[in-house]
């Protein structure tokens, strides 16, 4: 995937503002106003035939007249004039343009047509475009506020290491403003609108290489190029930068609205969610969660790992509440080691509790060293990976001392510490200022603090345990297959299994024949009992159609059933293509699961796994990944379904061969990549035998585009 | 249950502060300071032998010297002095005492002993006590701040209709302070500490009758008297006051800490949770949720019902995000009716979206009437039960107009409206002030707004649909049984089923006999096939022990099996009491479920229901209620398990007789109340036959205390 060099987009040496207005309260007036307000140091050229100057700057009739090279053109004219303006930019040799104007693909047919036209102009002229229908971009470290959002009314903006790409300008700048008001510093914010050319993924790719950016946030409504997004996610792991994504369109109503609102095509949200799990992307579900998680990440540069939470509270109740929430988030509240426990005991009143969660009681403030010692002991405990400190209604000088103790210890440890200070801000302004200054994140309720810690720990655990996904080329060498296109349509059970076999996926021993003699010979060869099934690409529900006979125990039964089945099939389905009768081994008992493939329009083939029968049908107990998945990832899939204990063995039944099952899931994912026109695969059931005895595809169905 | 008249506790005509200090920064100095700061108008008497006056008030050596009757004594002396002080209060005829001192049951043996002693003194002296180890109480409408929390540093306190009872003083006053800082007004806050005498439930009972209180909040760590709590919950429904509870001790770690922190015995959290669902209590899981829900309730006095959410946004993205979150919360985002849709269409720009969620676009502010018309149309839509309005980065005069439009419509509708204004407070201070003034609740992220609306709608739906739980006496008449005590220990399958039969719970046709001739006769009478089982209270796992024979098809087989079973039982379990052999009908196929009873130490008998087999064992797919439950409530239980579709019929199988099943669940709950020493019951399986064919207990086990 091409990576765009966006340095001159974010930090242009010169900017032309086309359609600039003298009225700084209007969208057309704001970009110039904000650029100057936030100290843009490059050369600025307003362009508008109606003015000769704006706010002391000479104003030009057209961009052609501007006596300078232009790195970035900001375009704020009526959408019908955009093609003309963009042509003039092209003639001028402009490198980047941000089109604020709306009225394009997000509206209707005329808009779509004009958007197509300007895309063509831009491509020919070599202009890379942000927008249209966007609110612009800000490079905080370069003081370049090339945007019109009211979020830029705030001065000064807080510089920092958060890079933020957003498809929705309104939501994005809102989040930016809320985060800034909570003291979070940014490197960039860019809103991409209709993404006619440059997409959020392009900007995020740039930020991955950018030294000013340590964490990348995105607000997404849809993803156009799933492959580019996957590549981005993988590269983010390599460079170790967390990606935090708020993506809307989870629900049906939500995605209906998304497609009418921007021109984004909302992909299947389940696939996106699976991808996040698979690639270590931190997916959040609301604005505050995005801000909270980002604050933890920017406050503690080294991703933590593990799941041990140390809880310290000035009130027993606060500690218990944290323990409850930690439990729900999958964090552990470990017992402390003996040494630390003793240290804590000697630092708190007798009626407190030294065990995790520590109840220091409010009286800990009566000694000079109490809180500091407890804090140090908990930080030092080897089982503690992150800390939460709950301070209730403690105010005044004691509170200030606690804040200073927190600020001090923050400097000496990599372990993330979140503070929950449950008092109204007016009572603890000074103390919160100390925490802010020291980058100790604070919250007024436990769940926000713990959710953020949990998400960061999850990310750290992911980084620690991740396995490199093998490249497709490696896979091909490994598996020894070549890409192959099948004729479109349905493959019968037997045909599907022939394909599976070529990818080393074990299937039942079987032949497809229209000769009863061959059937008898084969049954004798593999031994009774056997199963008979009609094999036809046109009859998908063989059981319901009565075209399966199981547990055939003798030659006579086989001959009779063979003729019966053919007779029924021909009379019931006179139009169906009948390949013959499948003569199939009866497999020994095991656990029924299903493995499938679906092709997602954005992310390509995905592999789906679940327990068979009612688990899939009633409980929808399935999980998915974007192909390919290696065996380690496949094992994670197997373990994350709710019914997993059944594979582990319940009520004294044997443990199933999950390793063999993981191998099948993984090979299915490789196969899905190797068959470019495979649109659907259903292996249902795969029977998983007891440990050491493998697993086998018993029925299968493939559909090609 | 006795209801305590607490009027003179909250609004005493005279208060003695025993152990009062001249140092207002100390706990002993604060009560007097806060009482005067917040304008207590009654008579105040500091008591402390070390001073002759405190802050201009004459100070007495002992309470005996006070020349007045005392309604309330605040006791802030060392815990070892409390018995003496309380005796003096008793001699003085004091009606209520709040004991701030700690060092009692929450610490250890000595403390427990002294607490027992003072409980005795109080009981004898007729003094009702709040505490010990509490932070006191505030009656805001009577300006009586008889507490020492730093939350009272804020002046003035905001009066309102929220009554708040809290076991933890630190957490409770924190929440109070945070809620007040967000503009929520209270009638009372009372912290109960160790609850030696008066409990949160007592205070909540009082608030149910109190005209100043419209919603009751509680922070609980454990409940001592489950029956009183159930009565409270039922009475709250009758008077229509919502109860919002934050109860900790959900997790194992959490409840371990709770029992070491206060002297509260944490009950089984699952039972408490079931009770909340059953009785319409709004249970929240964190501080912010408690505050958010309370704000919605106090802003909109009439509980809404339904689940239709109207979403209006100035940004498409904001609407989509809300739709996603609404979907997860079980709210609907209905299509608008035609008339309203047309009205909305004509009020917004062409590139907006008039369908729910409405995207007005930021340009709606360009017309004077746009927002107001949209708001009115959505409020008027009959499918809309509640509204959320998302305003992104709109600031300045347009924003003020929007705030005024919201304030105006709030006055004309009962439908709850929550505003999500996603901008930093510094940009929209004036607008938020307008909303606050008009009691329009606002949030900076959608999930908090929607979660609160969802919880209030849930409460309203509960009120609308609730069925009166029949009283136990009615039940007895209805069922025709009398309370009966069984011998402690285990009842065998047959013995258990005899009890079930007496409560009209259908069981398999069976006899228990040691005569093979009777067995043969009975089998002939009911027809083959039959099942044989050893019946013994000492052999609980008959299947594993090989003491069951199913599908016996002939007399010979029966005779042989009968002797076999008895032989095996006697040789394998020589010590077991064998009642005989059960001869039992083989029931026709159906869905296996389990119905059970467990006795909870706080809430008494609870009835548990789940699907049988792996659903219970692997997925823990069960639900429970506190007995009694009527058939309507039992149907709710049946429908809320994940595996419910299996009872509805999957893969073409018949719909099961859920009505018969509900009857069994309900009768089991009545039975559990009628048998005071029943400690456990397991009916597993109950087989539920196709609709119209009933359900039957096939195996059962009862254990008595």
PDB file of C-alpha atoms in Angstrom, chain A residues 27 102-103 106-107 133 135 149-154 168 170-171 173-175 177-178 181-182 219 221 246-258 260-261 283 285-288 313-321 323-325 327-328 333-335 350-353 355-357 359 363 390-395 420-427 444-448 451 592 612-615 617-619 621 642-646 650-651, chain B residues 27 102-103 106-107 135 149-154 168-171 173-175 177-178 181-182 219 221 246-258 260-261 283 285-288 313-321 323-325 327-328 333-335 350-353 355-357 359 363 390-395 420-427 444-448 451 592 612-615 617-619 621 642-646 650-651:
ATOM      1  CA  UNK A  27     -17.261  29.173   7.933  1.00  0.00           C
ATOM      2  CA  UNK A 102     -20.419  20.278   1.190  1.00  0.00           C
ATOM      3  CA  UNK A 103     -23.010  19.250  -1.370  1.00  0.00           C
ATOM      4  CA  UNK A 106     -23.298  12.917   0.857  1.00  0.00           C
ATOM      5  CA  UNK A 107     -26.328  14.588  -0.766  1.00  0.00           C
ATOM      6  CA  UNK A 133     -17.431  17.978   3.296  1.00  0.00           C
ATOM      7  CA  UNK A 135     -13.740  20.559   8.678  1.00  0.00           C
ATOM      8  CA  UNK A 149     -14.432  24.211  13.920  1.00  0.00           C
ATOM      9  CA  UNK A 150     -15.442  26.319  16.924  1.00  0.00           C
ATOM     10  CA  UNK A 151     -13.185  23.992  18.911  1.00  0.00           C
ATOM     11  CA  UNK A 152     -10.430  26.344  17.757  1.00  0.00           C
ATOM     12  CA  UNK A 153     -11.962  29.237  19.709  1.00  0.00           C
ATOM     13  CA  UNK A 154      -9.971  27.887  22.624  1.00  0.00           C
ATOM     14  CA  UNK A 168     -17.017  13.160  11.085  1.00  0.00           C
ATOM     15  CA  UNK A 170     -18.473  17.631  14.041  1.00  0.00           C
ATOM     16  CA  UNK A 171     -17.937  14.612  16.260  1.00  0.00           C
ATOM     17  CA  UNK A 173     -13.662  18.274  16.815  1.00  0.00           C
ATOM     18  CA  UNK A 174     -16.121  17.828  19.689  1.00  0.00           C
ATOM     19  CA  UNK A 175     -14.068  14.976  21.062  1.00  0.00           C
ATOM     20  CA  UNK A 177     -12.335  19.919  22.379  1.00  0.00           C
ATOM     21  CA  UNK A 178     -13.565  17.760  25.273  1.00  0.00           C
ATOM     22  CA  UNK A 181     -10.552  20.665  28.127  1.00  0.00           C
ATOM     23  CA  UNK A 182      -9.431  17.682  30.216  1.00  0.00           C
ATOM     24  CA  UNK A 219     -13.465   8.241  14.821  1.00  0.00           C
ATOM     25  CA  UNK A 221     -18.152   5.546  10.390  1.00  0.00           C
ATOM     26  CA  UNK A 246     -14.456   4.738  18.068  1.00  0.00           C
ATOM     27  CA  UNK A 247     -16.409   3.242  15.169  1.00  0.00           C
ATOM     28  CA  UNK A 248     -20.130   3.787  14.810  1.00  0.00           C
ATOM     29  CA  UNK A 249     -22.635   1.816  12.795  1.00  0.00           C
ATOM     30  CA  UNK A 250     -22.723  -1.158  15.163  1.00  0.00           C
ATOM     31  CA  UNK A 251     -26.464  -1.440  15.108  1.00  0.00           C
ATOM     32  CA  UNK A 252     -28.711  -1.815  12.086  1.00  0.00           C
ATOM     33  CA  UNK A 253     -30.335   1.546  12.733  1.00  0.00           C
ATOM     34  CA  UNK A 254     -26.903   3.052  13.209  1.00  0.00           C
ATOM     35  CA  UNK A 255     -25.521   1.744   9.975  1.00  0.00           C
ATOM     36  CA  UNK A 256     -28.636   2.761   8.069  1.00  0.00           C
ATOM     37  CA  UNK A 257     -28.079   6.307   9.236  1.00  0.00           C
ATOM     38  CA  UNK A 258     -24.359   6.170   8.498  1.00  0.00           C
ATOM     39  CA  UNK A 260     -27.331   8.208   4.405  1.00  0.00           C
ATOM     40  CA  UNK A 261     -25.134  10.637   6.281  1.00  0.00           C
ATOM     41  CA  UNK A 283     -11.996  -0.308  20.216  1.00  0.00           C
ATOM     42  CA  UNK A 285     -17.792   2.556  22.337  1.00  0.00           C
ATOM     43  CA  UNK A 286     -18.295   6.139  23.403  1.00  0.00           C
ATOM     44  CA  UNK A 287     -16.672   9.533  23.562  1.00  0.00           C
ATOM     45  CA  UNK A 288     -15.738   9.429  27.232  1.00  0.00           C
ATOM     46  CA  UNK A 313      -8.884   3.447  49.215  1.00  0.00           C
ATOM     47  CA  UNK A 314      -9.557   5.891  52.009  1.00  0.00           C
ATOM     48  CA  UNK A 315     -12.941   4.204  52.427  1.00  0.00           C
ATOM     49  CA  UNK A 316     -13.642   0.500  52.561  1.00  0.00           C
ATOM     50  CA  UNK A 317     -16.689   1.078  50.405  1.00  0.00           C
ATOM     51  CA  UNK A 318     -14.629   2.613  47.616  1.00  0.00           C
ATOM     52  CA  UNK A 319     -12.302  -0.367  47.580  1.00  0.00           C
ATOM     53  CA  UNK A 320     -15.159  -2.835  47.416  1.00  0.00           C
ATOM     54  CA  UNK A 321     -16.799  -0.935  44.581  1.00  0.00           C
ATOM     55  CA  UNK A 323     -13.112  -4.743  43.321  1.00  0.00           C
ATOM     56  CA  UNK A 324     -16.604  -5.390  41.949  1.00  0.00           C
ATOM     57  CA  UNK A 325     -15.940  -3.418  38.798  1.00  0.00           C
ATOM     58  CA  UNK A 327     -14.033  -8.384  38.509  1.00  0.00           C
ATOM     59  CA  UNK A 328     -16.503  -7.521  35.783  1.00  0.00           C
ATOM     60  CA  UNK A 333      -7.324  -8.279  42.692  1.00  0.00           C
ATOM     61  CA  UNK A 334      -4.389 -10.387  43.929  1.00  0.00           C
ATOM     62  CA  UNK A 335      -3.342 -10.937  47.515  1.00  0.00           C
ATOM     63  CA  UNK A 350      -5.820  -1.006  63.141  1.00  0.00           C
ATOM     64  CA  UNK A 351      -9.436  -0.875  61.965  1.00  0.00           C
ATOM     65  CA  UNK A 352      -8.347  -0.557  58.320  1.00  0.00           C
ATOM     66  CA  UNK A 353      -7.629  -3.529  56.085  1.00  0.00           C
ATOM     67  CA  UNK A 355      -5.296  -6.818  52.209  1.00  0.00           C
ATOM     68  CA  UNK A 356      -6.092  -5.953  48.614  1.00  0.00           C
ATOM     69  CA  UNK A 357      -8.324  -3.868  48.302  1.00  0.00           C
ATOM     70  CA  UNK A 359      -8.799   0.182  53.229  1.00  0.00           C
ATOM     71  CA  UNK A 363      -7.428   8.487  59.222  1.00  0.00           C
ATOM     72  CA  UNK A 390      -9.731   5.973  45.657  1.00  0.00           C
ATOM     73  CA  UNK A 391      -9.833   9.150  47.713  1.00  0.00           C
ATOM     74  CA  UNK A 392     -13.231  10.070  49.093  1.00  0.00           C
ATOM     75  CA  UNK A 393     -14.159  13.355  50.810  1.00  0.00           C
ATOM     76  CA  UNK A 394     -10.625  14.315  51.759  1.00  0.00           C
ATOM     77  CA  UNK A 395      -9.931  17.992  51.109  1.00  0.00           C
ATOM     78  CA  UNK A 420     -10.595   8.216  41.661  1.00  0.00           C
ATOM     79  CA  UNK A 421     -11.273  11.306  43.721  1.00  0.00           C
ATOM     80  CA  UNK A 422     -14.928  11.293  44.638  1.00  0.00           C
ATOM     81  CA  UNK A 423     -15.489  14.914  45.519  1.00  0.00           C
ATOM     82  CA  UNK A 424     -16.894  17.837  43.604  1.00  0.00           C
ATOM     83  CA  UNK A 425     -14.199  19.715  41.687  1.00  0.00           C
ATOM     84  CA  UNK A 426     -14.758  22.941  43.582  1.00  0.00           C
ATOM     85  CA  UNK A 427     -13.447  21.321  46.775  1.00  0.00           C
ATOM     86  CA  UNK A 444     -14.663  10.948  39.700  1.00  0.00           C
ATOM     87  CA  UNK A 445     -15.965   7.383  39.468  1.00  0.00           C
ATOM     88  CA  UNK A 446     -14.284   3.990  39.567  1.00  0.00           C
ATOM     89  CA  UNK A 447     -15.695   2.448  36.419  1.00  0.00           C
ATOM     90  CA  UNK A 448     -14.157   5.015  34.077  1.00  0.00           C
ATOM     91  CA  UNK A 451     -12.217   0.479  32.250  1.00  0.00           C
ATOM     92  CA  UNK A 592     -19.911 -31.258  16.732  1.00  0.00           C
ATOM     93  CA  UNK A 612     -22.658 -27.034  16.274  1.00  0.00           C
ATOM     94  CA  UNK A 613     -26.371 -27.520  16.719  1.00  0.00           C
ATOM     95  CA  UNK A 614     -28.286 -25.386  19.164  1.00  0.00           C
ATOM     96  CA  UNK A 615     -25.163 -23.480  20.190  1.00  0.00           C
ATOM     97  CA  UNK A 617     -28.693 -21.780  16.093  1.00  0.00           C
ATOM     98  CA  UNK A 618     -30.088 -20.658  19.425  1.00  0.00           C
ATOM     99  CA  UNK A 619     -27.224 -18.949  21.193  1.00  0.00           C
ATOM    100  CA  UNK A 621     -22.247 -18.691  20.052  1.00  0.00           C
ATOM    101  CA  UNK A 642     -19.114 -19.598  25.605  1.00  0.00           C
ATOM    102  CA  UNK A 643     -19.504 -23.310  25.007  1.00  0.00           C
ATOM    103  CA  UNK A 644     -15.735 -23.934  25.177  1.00  0.00           C
ATOM    104  CA  UNK A 645     -16.038 -26.082  28.348  1.00  0.00           C
ATOM    105  CA  UNK A 646     -17.758 -28.695  26.187  1.00  0.00           C
ATOM    106  CA  UNK A 650     -17.891 -31.935  30.813  1.00  0.00           C
ATOM    107  CA  UNK A 651     -19.630 -34.555  32.964  1.00  0.00           C
TER     108      UNK A 651
ATOM    109  CA  UNK B  27     -14.377  15.649  63.604  1.00  0.00           C
ATOM    110  CA  UNK B 102     -15.774   4.303  65.663  1.00  0.00           C
ATOM    111  CA  UNK B 103     -14.063   1.348  67.296  1.00  0.00           C
ATOM    112  CA  UNK B 106     -16.120  -2.994  62.597  1.00  0.00           C
ATOM    113  CA  UNK B 107     -12.845  -3.546  64.498  1.00  0.00           C
ATOM    114  CA  UNK B 135     -20.995  10.369  59.611  1.00  0.00           C
ATOM    115  CA  UNK B 149     -18.366  15.237  56.348  1.00  0.00           C
ATOM    116  CA  UNK B 150     -16.314  17.802  54.435  1.00  0.00           C
ATOM    117  CA  UNK B 151     -19.117  17.660  51.865  1.00  0.00           C
ATOM    118  CA  UNK B 152     -20.787  20.207  54.151  1.00  0.00           C
ATOM    119  CA  UNK B 153     -18.029  22.748  53.470  1.00  0.00           C
ATOM    120  CA  UNK B 154     -20.111  23.712  50.447  1.00  0.00           C
ATOM    121  CA  UNK B 168     -20.763   4.009  54.011  1.00  0.00           C
ATOM    122  CA  UNK B 169     -20.432   7.590  55.189  1.00  0.00           C
ATOM    123  CA  UNK B 170     -17.348   8.295  53.084  1.00  0.00           C
ATOM    124  CA  UNK B 171     -18.856   7.002  49.851  1.00  0.00           C
ATOM    125  CA  UNK B 173     -21.193  11.952  51.309  1.00  0.00           C
ATOM    126  CA  UNK B 174     -18.857  11.787  48.286  1.00  0.00           C
ATOM    127  CA  UNK B 175     -21.741  10.881  46.042  1.00  0.00           C
ATOM    128  CA  UNK B 177     -21.192  16.154  47.088  1.00  0.00           C
ATOM    129  CA  UNK B 178     -20.680  15.107  43.452  1.00  0.00           C
ATOM    130  CA  UNK B 181     -21.967  19.899  42.388  1.00  0.00           C
ATOM    131  CA  UNK B 182     -24.001  18.811  39.352  1.00  0.00           C
ATOM    132  CA  UNK B 219     -25.614   3.021  48.890  1.00  0.00           C
ATOM    133  CA  UNK B 221     -22.882  -2.925  51.313  1.00  0.00           C
ATOM    134  CA  UNK B 246     -25.826   1.138  44.360  1.00  0.00           C
ATOM    135  CA  UNK B 247     -24.939  -2.077  46.171  1.00  0.00           C
ATOM    136  CA  UNK B 248     -21.355  -3.298  46.369  1.00  0.00           C
ATOM    137  CA  UNK B 249     -20.081  -6.765  47.114  1.00  0.00           C
ATOM    138  CA  UNK B 250     -20.970  -8.208  43.702  1.00  0.00           C
ATOM    139  CA  UNK B 251     -17.665  -9.969  43.278  1.00  0.00           C
ATOM    140  CA  UNK B 252     -16.063 -12.463  45.625  1.00  0.00           C
ATOM    141  CA  UNK B 253     -13.188 -10.110  46.306  1.00  0.00           C
ATOM    142  CA  UNK B 254     -15.637  -7.282  46.839  1.00  0.00           C
ATOM    143  CA  UNK B 255     -17.738  -9.153  49.348  1.00  0.00           C
ATOM    144  CA  UNK B 256     -14.669 -10.393  51.206  1.00  0.00           C
ATOM    145  CA  UNK B 257     -13.645  -6.794  51.732  1.00  0.00           C
ATOM    146  CA  UNK B 258     -17.153  -5.693  52.659  1.00  0.00           C
ATOM    147  CA  UNK B 260     -14.025  -6.933  56.935  1.00  0.00           C
ATOM    148  CA  UNK B 261     -14.886  -3.259  56.471  1.00  0.00           C
ATOM    149  CA  UNK B 283     -29.891  -1.057  40.536  1.00  0.00           C
ATOM    150  CA  UNK B 285     -23.272  -0.181  39.282  1.00  0.00           C
ATOM    151  CA  UNK B 286     -21.260   2.976  39.789  1.00  0.00           C
ATOM    152  CA  UNK B 287     -21.339   6.458  41.239  1.00  0.00           C
ATOM    153  CA  UNK B 288     -21.881   8.300  37.977  1.00  0.00           C
ATOM    154  CA  UNK B 313     -28.472  15.501  16.280  1.00  0.00           C
ATOM    155  CA  UNK B 314     -26.601  18.395  14.734  1.00  0.00           C
ATOM    156  CA  UNK B 315     -24.180  15.828  13.327  1.00  0.00           C
ATOM    157  CA  UNK B 316     -25.013  12.610  11.548  1.00  0.00           C
ATOM    158  CA  UNK B 317     -22.214  10.942  13.449  1.00  0.00           C
ATOM    159  CA  UNK B 318     -23.720  11.827  16.808  1.00  0.00           C
ATOM    160  CA  UNK B 319     -27.059  10.342  15.817  1.00  0.00           C
ATOM    161  CA  UNK B 320     -25.465   7.113  14.640  1.00  0.00           C
ATOM    162  CA  UNK B 321     -23.476   6.786  17.843  1.00  0.00           C
ATOM    163  CA  UNK B 323     -28.493   4.661  17.723  1.00  0.00           C
ATOM    164  CA  UNK B 324     -25.698   2.146  18.361  1.00  0.00           C
ATOM    165  CA  UNK B 325     -25.805   2.681  22.091  1.00  0.00           C
ATOM    166  CA  UNK B 327     -29.567  -0.684  20.417  1.00  0.00           C
ATOM    167  CA  UNK B 328     -27.230  -2.147  23.019  1.00  0.00           C
ATOM    168  CA  UNK B 333     -35.246   3.877  17.340  1.00  0.00           C
ATOM    169  CA  UNK B 334     -38.626   3.863  15.595  1.00  0.00           C
ATOM    170  CA  UNK B 335     -39.473   5.366  12.230  1.00  0.00           C
ATOM    171  CA  UNK B 350     -31.729  19.019   2.130  1.00  0.00           C
ATOM    172  CA  UNK B 351     -28.521  17.161   2.916  1.00  0.00           C
ATOM    173  CA  UNK B 352     -29.724  16.332   6.422  1.00  0.00           C
ATOM    174  CA  UNK B 353     -31.788  13.279   7.252  1.00  0.00           C
ATOM    175  CA  UNK B 355     -35.601   9.900   9.575  1.00  0.00           C
ATOM    176  CA  UNK B 356     -34.871   8.764  13.103  1.00  0.00           C
ATOM    177  CA  UNK B 357     -32.030   9.417  14.063  1.00  0.00           C
ATOM    178  CA  UNK B 359     -29.493  14.592  11.285  1.00  0.00           C
ATOM    179  CA  UNK B 363     -26.827  24.396   9.526  1.00  0.00           C
ATOM    180  CA  UNK B 390     -27.014  15.712  20.468  1.00  0.00           C
ATOM    181  CA  UNK B 391     -25.445  19.113  19.959  1.00  0.00           C
ATOM    182  CA  UNK B 392     -21.854  19.067  18.772  1.00  0.00           C
ATOM    183  CA  UNK B 393     -19.520  22.076  18.526  1.00  0.00           C
ATOM    184  CA  UNK B 394     -22.255  24.677  18.419  1.00  0.00           C
ATOM    185  CA  UNK B 395     -21.451  27.660  20.608  1.00  0.00           C
ATOM    186  CA  UNK B 420     -25.698  15.491  24.937  1.00  0.00           C
ATOM    187  CA  UNK B 421     -23.635  18.586  24.332  1.00  0.00           C
ATOM    188  CA  UNK B 422     -20.236  17.480  23.152  1.00  0.00           C
ATOM    189  CA  UNK B 423     -18.168  20.571  23.827  1.00  0.00           C
ATOM    190  CA  UNK B 424     -15.881  21.562  26.668  1.00  0.00           C
ATOM    191  CA  UNK B 425     -17.753  23.374  29.429  1.00  0.00           C
ATOM    192  CA  UNK B 426     -15.759  26.567  29.023  1.00  0.00           C
ATOM    193  CA  UNK B 427     -17.322  27.128  25.585  1.00  0.00           C
ATOM    194  CA  UNK B 444     -21.073  15.234  27.478  1.00  0.00           C
ATOM    195  CA  UNK B 445     -21.354  11.729  26.055  1.00  0.00           C
ATOM    196  CA  UNK B 446     -24.242   9.687  24.691  1.00  0.00           C
ATOM    197  CA  UNK B 447     -23.876   6.523  26.750  1.00  0.00           C
ATOM    198  CA  UNK B 448     -24.452   8.245  30.080  1.00  0.00           C
ATOM    199  CA  UNK B 451     -28.231   4.571  29.991  1.00  0.00           C
ATOM    200  CA  UNK B 592     -35.411 -30.876  29.853  1.00  0.00           C
ATOM    201  CA  UNK B 612     -31.245 -28.715  31.786  1.00  0.00           C
ATOM    202  CA  UNK B 613     -28.024 -30.435  30.830  1.00  0.00           C
ATOM    203  CA  UNK B 614     -25.196 -28.399  29.341  1.00  0.00           C
ATOM    204  CA  UNK B 615     -27.189 -25.191  29.512  1.00  0.00           C
ATOM    205  CA  UNK B 617     -23.686 -26.939  33.611  1.00  0.00           C
ATOM    206  CA  UNK B 618     -21.645 -25.180  30.947  1.00  0.00           C
ATOM    207  CA  UNK B 619     -23.416 -21.903  30.346  1.00  0.00           C
ATOM    208  CA  UNK B 621     -27.950 -20.178  31.936  1.00  0.00           C
ATOM    209  CA  UNK B 642     -30.642 -17.337  26.827  1.00  0.00           C
ATOM    210  CA  UNK B 643     -31.821 -20.766  25.773  1.00  0.00           C
ATOM    211  CA  UNK B 644     -35.483 -19.702  25.692  1.00  0.00           C
ATOM    212  CA  UNK B 645     -35.783 -20.241  21.915  1.00  0.00           C
ATOM    213  CA  UNK B 646     -35.453 -23.975  22.605  1.00  0.00           C
ATOM    214  CA  UNK B 650     -36.203 -24.695  17.015  1.00  0.00           C
ATOM    215  CA  UNK B 651     -35.476 -26.628  13.816  1.00  0.00           C
TER     216      UNK B 651
END
